[in-house]
Amino acid sequence: MKKAGKIIGITIGSIFAAIAGIIILLVLTLTIGAHIKYGEFYKLTTKEAKNLGLWDNYIPQGLTYNDDENYYASCGYMKDNSASRIYTVDKKTKKQHMYLLTSEGEPFLGHTGGLQYSKGNFYLASEKDGVFKFPSSAFDGSNSIEIGKAIKVNNNSSFIFADESFIYVGEFAHNTAYPCDHPFSFNGIEHTAIMSKYNYDDFENPVAIYALPDEVQGAVVTENGSIYLSRSWGVSFASYDLYKSSQIVKTDETMDGAPVYFLTEASKITPSIFFTEDMDIIDDRIISFTEAAGNKYYIGKFIFDFNIFSFKTEDFEK
């Protein structure tokens, strides 16, 4: 019996060793394959900080940088439908913190697609809810943040960006899955999603409208007028697209009293690892991340996609 038990034990151990070997081989194959397929992306990007919450059923969506207090902040929803969260990580000390979101005293379960810090306040774009504005002083080391009541805008508010003068709120479109009803055409191309440009104190009257392609997850508008888009749809498609000012055409149309600009064809498209999300800009570097390693999808865990990364606009535009 002892001999039989020993044989069974050896057999079981061999099976587990074989399974472990297969898993290691698959991980190596995925990692090497990703670095080959997305070689330009990996060459352009630099790791900035940890993308937090990836093992806690958190699905990261929005990303920004508090340049007054030097920390990254990301927002996202939860796979288990509990309250949405914001994670922060200090750039220097690497200290981390998690905040549960409440809106008017109730747990907030919204999608939290975009996050932007500017001038002492945070702006959170949550699909179909609108834009939430709350002060950076809310990040006081407690366990939750009250984000208040949403400010309605003229689109589905999937992502958000701000510069010194304006706030940009945009929407995500994808065929019938996420339809948008803002059709604009130029030279035979039609876009149905928009990004609206607002003054800080007026979310009712946009000063410009940008007609966008589908699958936009985030946007950055640079000082020289270029627009960067983070675009993705599942594992099938992801890229960072650059539109220089010559690819942003003012049309003869208006919407809500504002002129409409049309993004024609991108000046540069850089394929990226899947599930790219929101963006922000720090000096001459654009920061971004993906949701691929969250517990909703897992696939990013196999290529060690655990970081906020950045790329220089100068390198990207070469």
PDB file of N, CA and C in Angstrom, residues 122-124 130-133 150-155 160-162 166-169 196-207 256:
ATOM      1  N   PHE A 122     -11.187  68.413  -8.432  1.00  0.00           N
ATOM      2  CA  PHE A 122     -11.253  67.236  -9.280  1.00  0.00           C
ATOM      3  C   PHE A 122     -12.579  67.243 -10.030  1.00  0.00           C
ATOM      4  N   TYR A 123     -12.524  66.742 -11.273  1.00  0.00           N
ATOM      5  CA  TYR A 123     -13.709  66.619 -12.113  1.00  0.00           C
ATOM      6  C   TYR A 123     -13.805  65.159 -12.548  1.00  0.00           C
ATOM      7  N   LEU A 124     -14.944  64.555 -12.252  1.00  0.00           N
ATOM      8  CA  LEU A 124     -15.146  63.141 -12.558  1.00  0.00           C
ATOM      9  C   LEU A 124     -16.283  63.013 -13.566  1.00  0.00           C
ATOM     10  N   GLY A 130     -23.119  62.720 -15.905  1.00  0.00           N
ATOM     11  CA  GLY A 130     -22.601  64.049 -16.099  1.00  0.00           C
ATOM     12  C   GLY A 130     -21.242  64.198 -15.449  1.00  0.00           C
ATOM     13  N   VAL A 131     -20.919  65.401 -15.007  1.00  0.00           N
ATOM     14  CA  VAL A 131     -19.616  65.714 -14.420  1.00  0.00           C
ATOM     15  C   VAL A 131     -19.791  66.072 -12.948  1.00  0.00           C
ATOM     16  N   PHE A 132     -19.003  65.424 -12.089  1.00  0.00           N
ATOM     17  CA  PHE A 132     -18.990  65.732 -10.663  1.00  0.00           C
ATOM     18  C   PHE A 132     -17.760  66.588 -10.363  1.00  0.00           C
ATOM     19  N   LYS A 133     -17.956  67.646  -9.597  1.00  0.00           N
ATOM     20  CA  LYS A 133     -16.854  68.525  -9.207  1.00  0.00           C
ATOM     21  C   LYS A 133     -16.713  68.503  -7.687  1.00  0.00           C
ATOM     22  N   ALA A 150     -24.203  65.518  -9.845  1.00  0.00           N
ATOM     23  CA  ALA A 150     -23.638  65.664 -11.186  1.00  0.00           C
ATOM     24  C   ALA A 150     -24.128  66.933 -11.869  1.00  0.00           C
ATOM     25  N   ILE A 151     -23.227  67.503 -12.662  1.00  0.00           N
ATOM     26  CA  ILE A 151     -23.555  68.623 -13.544  1.00  0.00           C
ATOM     27  C   ILE A 151     -23.818  68.047 -14.931  1.00  0.00           C
ATOM     28  N   LYS A 152     -24.986  68.285 -15.473  1.00  0.00           N
ATOM     29  CA  LYS A 152     -25.333  67.735 -16.779  1.00  0.00           C
ATOM     30  C   LYS A 152     -24.571  68.446 -17.897  1.00  0.00           C
ATOM     31  N   VAL A 153     -24.163  67.670 -18.900  1.00  0.00           N
ATOM     32  CA  VAL A 153     -23.518  68.224 -20.084  1.00  0.00           C
ATOM     33  C   VAL A 153     -24.257  67.712 -21.318  1.00  0.00           C
ATOM     34  N   ASN A 154     -23.796  68.088 -22.509  1.00  0.00           N
ATOM     35  CA  ASN A 154     -24.557  67.767 -23.717  1.00  0.00           C
ATOM     36  C   ASN A 154     -24.104  66.477 -24.407  1.00  0.00           C
ATOM     37  N   ASN A 155     -23.375  65.613 -23.681  1.00  0.00           N
ATOM     38  CA  ASN A 155     -23.025  64.311 -24.247  1.00  0.00           C
ATOM     39  C   ASN A 155     -22.988  63.272 -23.127  1.00  0.00           C
ATOM     40  N   ILE A 160     -12.820  62.961 -19.606  1.00  0.00           N
ATOM     41  CA  ILE A 160     -12.698  64.392 -19.342  1.00  0.00           C
ATOM     42  C   ILE A 160     -11.222  64.804 -19.343  1.00  0.00           C
ATOM     43  N   PHE A 161     -10.977  66.039 -19.765  1.00  0.00           N
ATOM     44  CA  PHE A 161      -9.631  66.618 -19.754  1.00  0.00           C
ATOM     45  C   PHE A 161      -9.755  68.110 -19.498  1.00  0.00           C
ATOM     46  N   ALA A 162      -8.726  68.707 -18.906  1.00  0.00           N
ATOM     47  CA  ALA A 162      -8.739  70.155 -18.671  1.00  0.00           C
ATOM     48  C   ALA A 162      -7.356  70.741 -18.895  1.00  0.00           C
ATOM     49  N   PHE A 166      -9.812  75.708 -20.286  1.00  0.00           N
ATOM     50  CA  PHE A 166     -11.045  75.028 -20.660  1.00  0.00           C
ATOM     51  C   PHE A 166     -11.106  73.593 -20.123  1.00  0.00           C
ATOM     52  N   ILE A 167     -12.339  73.071 -20.077  1.00  0.00           N
ATOM     53  CA  ILE A 167     -12.587  71.672 -19.731  1.00  0.00           C
ATOM     54  C   ILE A 167     -13.224  70.995 -20.931  1.00  0.00           C
ATOM     55  N   TYR A 168     -12.747  69.797 -21.246  1.00  0.00           N
ATOM     56  CA  TYR A 168     -13.233  69.036 -22.394  1.00  0.00           C
ATOM     57  C   TYR A 168     -13.905  67.757 -21.885  1.00  0.00           C
ATOM     58  N   VAL A 169     -15.151  67.550 -22.288  1.00  0.00           N
ATOM     59  CA  VAL A 169     -15.903  66.358 -21.880  1.00  0.00           C
ATOM     60  C   VAL A 169     -16.327  65.608 -23.137  1.00  0.00           C
ATOM     61  N   SER A 196     -17.015  68.031 -26.025  1.00  0.00           N
ATOM     62  CA  SER A 196     -17.458  69.409 -25.872  1.00  0.00           C
ATOM     63  C   SER A 196     -16.453  70.194 -25.033  1.00  0.00           C
ATOM     64  N   LYS A 197     -16.169  71.401 -25.452  1.00  0.00           N
ATOM     65  CA  LYS A 197     -15.204  72.282 -24.787  1.00  0.00           C
ATOM     66  C   LYS A 197     -15.975  73.356 -24.023  1.00  0.00           C
ATOM     67  N   TYR A 198     -15.704  73.453 -22.716  1.00  0.00           N
ATOM     68  CA  TYR A 198     -16.440  74.373 -21.860  1.00  0.00           C
ATOM     69  C   TYR A 198     -15.498  75.327 -21.117  1.00  0.00           C
ATOM     70  N   ASN A 199     -16.017  76.511 -20.793  1.00  0.00           N
ATOM     71  CA  ASN A 199     -15.369  77.343 -19.798  1.00  0.00           C
ATOM     72  C   ASN A 199     -15.581  76.699 -18.426  1.00  0.00           C
ATOM     73  N   TYR A 200     -14.668  76.960 -17.501  1.00  0.00           N
ATOM     74  CA  TYR A 200     -14.736  76.339 -16.179  1.00  0.00           C
ATOM     75  C   TYR A 200     -16.043  76.629 -15.443  1.00  0.00           C
ATOM     76  N   ASP A 201     -16.591  77.827 -15.639  1.00  0.00           N
ATOM     77  CA  ASP A 201     -17.768  78.231 -14.878  1.00  0.00           C
ATOM     78  C   ASP A 201     -19.066  78.093 -15.658  1.00  0.00           C
ATOM     79  N   ASP A 202     -19.037  77.372 -16.779  1.00  0.00           N
ATOM     80  CA  ASP A 202     -20.248  77.277 -17.598  1.00  0.00           C
ATOM     81  C   ASP A 202     -20.286  75.953 -18.360  1.00  0.00           C
ATOM     82  N   PHE A 203     -21.042  74.982 -17.825  1.00  0.00           N
ATOM     83  CA  PHE A 203     -21.208  73.692 -18.491  1.00  0.00           C
ATOM     84  C   PHE A 203     -22.492  73.641 -19.321  1.00  0.00           C
ATOM     85  N   GLU A 204     -23.148  74.773 -19.480  1.00  0.00           N
ATOM     86  CA  GLU A 204     -24.377  74.811 -20.271  1.00  0.00           C
ATOM     87  C   GLU A 204     -24.134  75.268 -21.704  1.00  0.00           C
ATOM     88  N   ASN A 205     -23.086  76.082 -21.886  1.00  0.00           N
ATOM     89  CA  ASN A 205     -22.848  76.674 -23.203  1.00  0.00           C
ATOM     90  C   ASN A 205     -21.444  76.338 -23.688  1.00  0.00           C
ATOM     91  N   PRO A 206     -21.300  75.287 -24.474  1.00  0.00           N
ATOM     92  CA  PRO A 206     -19.962  74.920 -24.974  1.00  0.00           C
ATOM     93  C   PRO A 206     -19.405  76.003 -25.891  1.00  0.00           C
ATOM     94  N   VAL A 207     -18.078  76.090 -25.915  1.00  0.00           N
ATOM     95  CA  VAL A 207     -17.439  77.074 -26.802  1.00  0.00           C
ATOM     96  C   VAL A 207     -16.939  76.417 -28.086  1.00  0.00           C
ATOM     97  N   ASP A 256     -25.442  73.539 -30.295  1.00  0.00           N
ATOM     98  CA  ASP A 256     -25.665  74.297 -29.064  1.00  0.00           C
ATOM     99  C   ASP A 256     -24.964  75.656 -29.106  1.00  0.00           C
TER     100      ASP A 256
END
